[in-house]
Amino acid sequence: PIICRFTRAGFEGRRSGGAIVVSSVERDGAAARAGVAAGDRIITADGQTAASLANPERSLARKPFPHRL
């Protein structure tokens, strides 16, 4: 599987069935503070489907923050 590293948000995930499945979350990262947990499935980000994001790591690293998941 393709691993996606979201370093600014503090989590890693992989593409699966049109979603990004969170595989790990940094304990003190932004994702953890927002309640994201390993096993969560991100279906949409900022109104776009996760499957439509060609490079989700880059798309979600851009401002404005926070992103709506």
XYZ file of C-alpha atoms in Angstrom:
69
model
C 0.000 0.000 0.000
C 1.035 3.609 -0.583
C 1.898 5.301 2.707
C 0.910 8.953 3.111
C 2.873 10.929 5.715
C 1.112 13.996 7.070
C 3.964 15.402 9.126
C 2.357 18.782 9.874
C -0.777 17.103 11.162
C 1.088 14.329 12.952
C -0.256 11.161 11.382
C 0.409 8.540 8.725
C -2.112 6.723 6.600
C -2.580 4.638 3.491
C -4.993 4.783 0.591
C -7.679 2.129 0.729
C -10.953 1.928 -1.177
C -11.223 5.647 -1.930
C -10.309 6.687 1.609
C -7.185 7.382 3.599
C -6.967 4.980 6.525
C -5.023 6.403 9.468
C -2.290 3.963 10.485
C -0.565 5.935 13.250
C -0.987 9.219 15.119
C 1.709 11.193 16.937
C 0.708 11.474 20.583
C 1.049 15.277 20.824
C 0.317 16.143 17.180
C -2.530 18.190 15.754
C -4.378 15.062 14.590
C -4.365 13.600 18.116
C -5.613 16.884 19.570
C -8.429 16.837 16.996
C -9.436 13.313 18.024
C -8.057 11.433 15.011
C -7.104 7.854 15.908
C -5.452 4.899 14.183
C -8.047 3.047 12.119
C -10.075 6.159 11.270
C -11.050 6.511 7.599
C -10.793 9.951 6.007
C -13.399 10.071 3.248
C -13.421 13.797 2.427
C -11.036 16.684 3.000
C -12.130 20.280 2.457
C -15.143 19.121 0.435
C -13.138 16.887 -1.918
C -13.148 13.113 -1.802
C -9.922 11.600 -0.530
C -9.747 9.530 -3.720
C -9.706 12.693 -5.857
C -6.633 14.150 -4.126
C -3.666 13.358 -6.379
C -1.171 14.164 -3.625
C -3.035 14.319 -0.308
C 0.131 14.988 1.704
C 0.748 18.173 -0.263
C -2.916 19.230 -0.473
C -3.442 18.990 3.277
C -0.141 20.712 4.104
C -1.385 23.961 2.527
C -3.202 26.737 4.321
C -5.857 27.547 5.388
C -5.777 25.471 8.557
C -7.527 23.597 10.031
C -8.770 21.371 7.239
C -12.269 19.957 7.397
C -12.105 16.149 7.399
